[in-house]
XYZ file of N, CA and C in Angstrom:
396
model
N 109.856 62.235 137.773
C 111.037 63.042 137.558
C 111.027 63.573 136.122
N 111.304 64.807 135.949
C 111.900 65.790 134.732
C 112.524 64.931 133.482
N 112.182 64.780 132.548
C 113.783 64.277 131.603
C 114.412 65.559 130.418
N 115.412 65.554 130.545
C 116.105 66.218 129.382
C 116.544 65.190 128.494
N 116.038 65.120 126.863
C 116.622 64.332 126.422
C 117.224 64.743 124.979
N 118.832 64.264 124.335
C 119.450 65.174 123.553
C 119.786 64.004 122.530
N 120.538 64.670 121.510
C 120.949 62.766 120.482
C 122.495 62.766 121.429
N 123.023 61.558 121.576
C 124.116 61.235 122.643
C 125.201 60.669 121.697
N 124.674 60.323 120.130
C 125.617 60.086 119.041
C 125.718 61.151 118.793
N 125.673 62.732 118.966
C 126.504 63.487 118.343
C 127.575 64.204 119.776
N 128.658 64.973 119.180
C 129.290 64.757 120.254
C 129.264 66.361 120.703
N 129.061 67.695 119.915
C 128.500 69.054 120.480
C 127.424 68.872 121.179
N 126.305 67.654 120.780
C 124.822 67.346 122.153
C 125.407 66.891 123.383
N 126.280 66.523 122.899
C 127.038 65.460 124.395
C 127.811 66.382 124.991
N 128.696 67.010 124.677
C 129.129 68.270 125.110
C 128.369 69.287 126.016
N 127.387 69.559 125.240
C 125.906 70.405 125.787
C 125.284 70.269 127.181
N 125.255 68.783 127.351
C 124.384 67.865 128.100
C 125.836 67.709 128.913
N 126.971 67.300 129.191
C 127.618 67.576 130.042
C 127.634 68.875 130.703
N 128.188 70.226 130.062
C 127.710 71.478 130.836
C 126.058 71.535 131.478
N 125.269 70.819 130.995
C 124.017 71.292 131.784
C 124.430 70.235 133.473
N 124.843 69.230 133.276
C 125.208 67.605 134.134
C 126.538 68.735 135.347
N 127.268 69.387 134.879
C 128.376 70.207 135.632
C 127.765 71.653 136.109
N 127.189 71.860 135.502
C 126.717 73.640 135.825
C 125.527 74.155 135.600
N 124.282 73.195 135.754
C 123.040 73.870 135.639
C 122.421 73.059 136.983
N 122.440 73.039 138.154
C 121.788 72.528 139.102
C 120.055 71.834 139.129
N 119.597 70.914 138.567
C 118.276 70.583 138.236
C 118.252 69.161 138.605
N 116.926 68.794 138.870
C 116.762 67.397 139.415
C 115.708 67.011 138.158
N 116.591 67.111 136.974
C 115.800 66.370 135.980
C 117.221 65.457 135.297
N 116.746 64.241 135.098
C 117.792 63.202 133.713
C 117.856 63.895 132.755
N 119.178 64.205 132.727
C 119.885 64.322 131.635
C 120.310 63.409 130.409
N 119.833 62.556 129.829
C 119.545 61.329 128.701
C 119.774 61.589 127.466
N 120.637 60.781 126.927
C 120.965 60.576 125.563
C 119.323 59.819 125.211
N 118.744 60.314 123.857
C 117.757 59.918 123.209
C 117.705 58.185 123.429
N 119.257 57.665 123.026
C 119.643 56.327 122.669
C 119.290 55.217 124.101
N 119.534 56.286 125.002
C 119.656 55.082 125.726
C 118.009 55.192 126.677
N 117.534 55.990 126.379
C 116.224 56.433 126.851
C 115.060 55.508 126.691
N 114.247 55.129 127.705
C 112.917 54.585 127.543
C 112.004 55.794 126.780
N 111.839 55.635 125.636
C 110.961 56.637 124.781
C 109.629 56.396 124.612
N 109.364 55.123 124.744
C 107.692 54.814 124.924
C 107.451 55.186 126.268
N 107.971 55.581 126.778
C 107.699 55.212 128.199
C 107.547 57.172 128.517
N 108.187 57.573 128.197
C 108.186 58.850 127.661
C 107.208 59.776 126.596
N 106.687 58.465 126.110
C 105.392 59.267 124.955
C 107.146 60.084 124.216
N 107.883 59.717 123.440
C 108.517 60.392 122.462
C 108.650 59.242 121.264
N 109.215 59.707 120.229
C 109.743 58.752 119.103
C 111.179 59.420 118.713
N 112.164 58.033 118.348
C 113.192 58.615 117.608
C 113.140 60.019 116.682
N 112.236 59.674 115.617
C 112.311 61.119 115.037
C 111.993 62.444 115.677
N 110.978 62.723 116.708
C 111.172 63.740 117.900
C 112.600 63.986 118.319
N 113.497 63.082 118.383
C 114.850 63.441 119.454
C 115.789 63.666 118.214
N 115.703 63.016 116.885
C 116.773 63.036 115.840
C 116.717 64.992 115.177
N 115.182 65.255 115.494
C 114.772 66.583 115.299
C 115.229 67.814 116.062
N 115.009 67.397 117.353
C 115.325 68.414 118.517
C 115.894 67.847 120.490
N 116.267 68.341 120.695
C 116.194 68.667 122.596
C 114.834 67.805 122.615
N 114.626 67.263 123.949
C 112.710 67.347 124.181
C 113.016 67.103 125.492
N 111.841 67.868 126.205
C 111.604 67.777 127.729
C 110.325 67.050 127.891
N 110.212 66.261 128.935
C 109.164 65.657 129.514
C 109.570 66.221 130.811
N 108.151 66.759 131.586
C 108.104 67.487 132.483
C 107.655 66.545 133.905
N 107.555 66.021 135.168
C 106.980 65.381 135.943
C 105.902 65.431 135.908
N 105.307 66.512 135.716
C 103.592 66.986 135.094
C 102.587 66.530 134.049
N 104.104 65.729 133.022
C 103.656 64.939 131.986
C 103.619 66.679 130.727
N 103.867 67.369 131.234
C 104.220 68.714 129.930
C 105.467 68.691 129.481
N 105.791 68.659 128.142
C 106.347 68.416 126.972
C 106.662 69.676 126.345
N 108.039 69.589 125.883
C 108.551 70.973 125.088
C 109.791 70.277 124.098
N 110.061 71.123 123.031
C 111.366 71.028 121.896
C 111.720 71.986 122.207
N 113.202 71.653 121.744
C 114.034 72.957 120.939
C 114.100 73.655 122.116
N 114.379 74.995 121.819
C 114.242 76.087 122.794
C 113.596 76.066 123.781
N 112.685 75.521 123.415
C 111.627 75.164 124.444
C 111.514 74.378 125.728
N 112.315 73.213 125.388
C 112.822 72.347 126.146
C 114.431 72.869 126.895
N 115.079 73.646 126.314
C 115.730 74.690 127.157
C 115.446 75.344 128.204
N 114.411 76.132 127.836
C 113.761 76.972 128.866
C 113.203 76.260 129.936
N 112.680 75.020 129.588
C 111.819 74.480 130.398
C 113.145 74.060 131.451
N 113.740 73.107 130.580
C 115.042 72.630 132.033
C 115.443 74.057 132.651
N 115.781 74.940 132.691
C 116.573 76.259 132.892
C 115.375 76.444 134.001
N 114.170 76.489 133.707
C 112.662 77.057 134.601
C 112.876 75.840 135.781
N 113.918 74.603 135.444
C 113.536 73.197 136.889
C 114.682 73.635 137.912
N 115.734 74.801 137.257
C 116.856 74.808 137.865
C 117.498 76.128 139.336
N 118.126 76.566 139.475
C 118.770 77.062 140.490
C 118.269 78.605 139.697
N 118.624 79.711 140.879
C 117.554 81.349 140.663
C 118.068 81.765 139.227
N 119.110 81.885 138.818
C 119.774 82.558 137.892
C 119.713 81.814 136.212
N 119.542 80.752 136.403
C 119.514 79.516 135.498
C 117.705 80.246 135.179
N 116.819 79.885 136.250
C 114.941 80.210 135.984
C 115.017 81.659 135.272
N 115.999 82.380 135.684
C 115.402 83.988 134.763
C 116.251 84.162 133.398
N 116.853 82.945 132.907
C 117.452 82.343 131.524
C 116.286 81.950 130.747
N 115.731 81.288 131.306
C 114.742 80.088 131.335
C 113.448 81.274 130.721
N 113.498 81.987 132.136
C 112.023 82.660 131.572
C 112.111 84.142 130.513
N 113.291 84.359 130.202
C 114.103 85.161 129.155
C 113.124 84.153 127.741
N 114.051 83.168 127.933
C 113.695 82.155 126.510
C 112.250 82.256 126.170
N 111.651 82.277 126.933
C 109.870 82.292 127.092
C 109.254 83.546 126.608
N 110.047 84.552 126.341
C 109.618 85.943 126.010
C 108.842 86.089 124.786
N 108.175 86.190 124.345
C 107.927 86.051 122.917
C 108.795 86.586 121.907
N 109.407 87.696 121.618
C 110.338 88.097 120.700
C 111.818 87.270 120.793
N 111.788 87.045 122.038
C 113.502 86.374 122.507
C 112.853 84.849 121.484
N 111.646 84.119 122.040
C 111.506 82.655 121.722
C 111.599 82.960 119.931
N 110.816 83.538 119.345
C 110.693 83.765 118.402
C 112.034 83.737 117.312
N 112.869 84.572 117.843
C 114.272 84.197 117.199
C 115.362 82.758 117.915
N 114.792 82.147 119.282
C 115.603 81.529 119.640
C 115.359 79.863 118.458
N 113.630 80.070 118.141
C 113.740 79.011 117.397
C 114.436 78.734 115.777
N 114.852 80.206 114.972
C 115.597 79.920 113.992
C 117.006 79.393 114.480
N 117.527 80.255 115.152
C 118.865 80.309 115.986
C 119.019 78.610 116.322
N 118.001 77.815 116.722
C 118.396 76.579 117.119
C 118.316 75.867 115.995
N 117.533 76.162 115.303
C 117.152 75.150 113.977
C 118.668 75.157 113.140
N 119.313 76.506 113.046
C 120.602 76.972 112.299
C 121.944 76.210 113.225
N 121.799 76.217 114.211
C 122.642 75.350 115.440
C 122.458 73.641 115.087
N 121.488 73.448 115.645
C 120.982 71.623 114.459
C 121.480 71.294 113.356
N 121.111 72.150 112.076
C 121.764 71.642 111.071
C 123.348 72.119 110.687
N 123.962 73.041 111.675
C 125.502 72.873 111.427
C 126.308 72.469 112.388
N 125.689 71.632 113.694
C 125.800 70.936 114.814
C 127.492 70.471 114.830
N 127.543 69.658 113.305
C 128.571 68.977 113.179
C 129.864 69.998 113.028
N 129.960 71.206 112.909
C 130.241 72.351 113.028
C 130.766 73.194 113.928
N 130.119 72.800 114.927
C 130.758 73.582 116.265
C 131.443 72.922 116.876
N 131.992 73.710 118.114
C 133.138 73.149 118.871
C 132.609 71.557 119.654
N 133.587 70.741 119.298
C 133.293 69.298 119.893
C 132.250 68.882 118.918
N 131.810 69.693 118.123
C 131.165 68.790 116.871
C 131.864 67.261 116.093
N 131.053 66.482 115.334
C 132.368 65.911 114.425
C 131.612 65.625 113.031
N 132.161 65.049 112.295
C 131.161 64.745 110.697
C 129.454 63.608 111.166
N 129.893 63.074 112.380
C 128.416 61.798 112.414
C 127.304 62.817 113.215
N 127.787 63.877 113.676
C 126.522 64.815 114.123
C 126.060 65.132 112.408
N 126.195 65.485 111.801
C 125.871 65.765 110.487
C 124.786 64.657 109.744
N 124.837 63.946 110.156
C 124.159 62.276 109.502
C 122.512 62.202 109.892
N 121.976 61.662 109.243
C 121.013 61.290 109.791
C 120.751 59.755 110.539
N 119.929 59.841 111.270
C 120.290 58.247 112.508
C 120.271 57.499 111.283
N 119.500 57.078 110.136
C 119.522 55.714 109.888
C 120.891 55.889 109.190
N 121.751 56.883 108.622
C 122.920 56.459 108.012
C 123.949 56.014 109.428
N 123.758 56.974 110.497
C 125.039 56.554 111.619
C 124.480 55.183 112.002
N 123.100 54.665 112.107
C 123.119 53.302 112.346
C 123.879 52.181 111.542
N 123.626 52.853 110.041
C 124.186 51.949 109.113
C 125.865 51.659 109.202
N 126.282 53.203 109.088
C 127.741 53.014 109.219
C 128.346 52.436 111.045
N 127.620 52.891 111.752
C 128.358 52.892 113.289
C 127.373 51.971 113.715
N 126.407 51.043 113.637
C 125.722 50.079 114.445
C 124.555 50.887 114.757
N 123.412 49.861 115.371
C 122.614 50.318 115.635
C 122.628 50.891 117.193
N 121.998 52.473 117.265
C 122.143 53.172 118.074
C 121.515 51.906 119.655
N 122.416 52.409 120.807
C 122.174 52.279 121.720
C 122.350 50.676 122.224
N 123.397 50.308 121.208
C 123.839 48.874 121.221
C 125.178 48.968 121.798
């Protein structure tokens, strides 16, 4: 099976990952980084503290945008020509500043809060260790 996996301590990823869980039809896990088998996955914390990441049933792997497109490409007709939009080269090309600028003001947007802003080892420090 597919995984989508997002950070689940911030609360605009969690937000995110609910609309995909309500309105993107796909038979891939939807997974907080935290609570995720990541060896098991071939990922590391710093992969997921960085970006999105898809693991594909195929064992193919994507970030960022990338891992967008890819879930969007597992999903229902209208969702795949999102998906294969993202894949365009000029569209991908700007979708990866656009996300990188989304990441670091995460804490920022709607349903954001100040611990999306953090990096894991400070929210471990202050809020426990993740996935406890």
């Amino acid at each position: 099976m597919s995984t989508f996996v997002y950070d689940g301590d911030c609360a605009f990823c969690t937000r995110c990952a609910e609309f995909i869980e309500r309105r993107i039809p796909t038979d891939a896990r939807v997974v907080p980084w935290q609570f995720a088998d990541l060896d098991r996955l071939g990922l590391t914390e710093a992969q997921c503290e960085e970006a999105v990441q898809w693991v594909g049933s195929d064992g193919s792997r994507a970030a960022g945008p990338d891992a967008i497109a890819a879930l969007l490409a597992s999903s229902g007709r209208g969702w795949r020509l999102a998906g294969a939009g993202l894949r365009i080269p000029p569209v991908r090309a700007v979708a990866w500043p656009a996300y990188r600028w989304v990441a670091r003001n995460r804490h920022r947007m709607p349903g954001g809060t100040a611990a999306c802003s953090l990096p894991q080892e400070t929210r471990d420090r202050l809020y426990g260790p993740s996935g406890d």
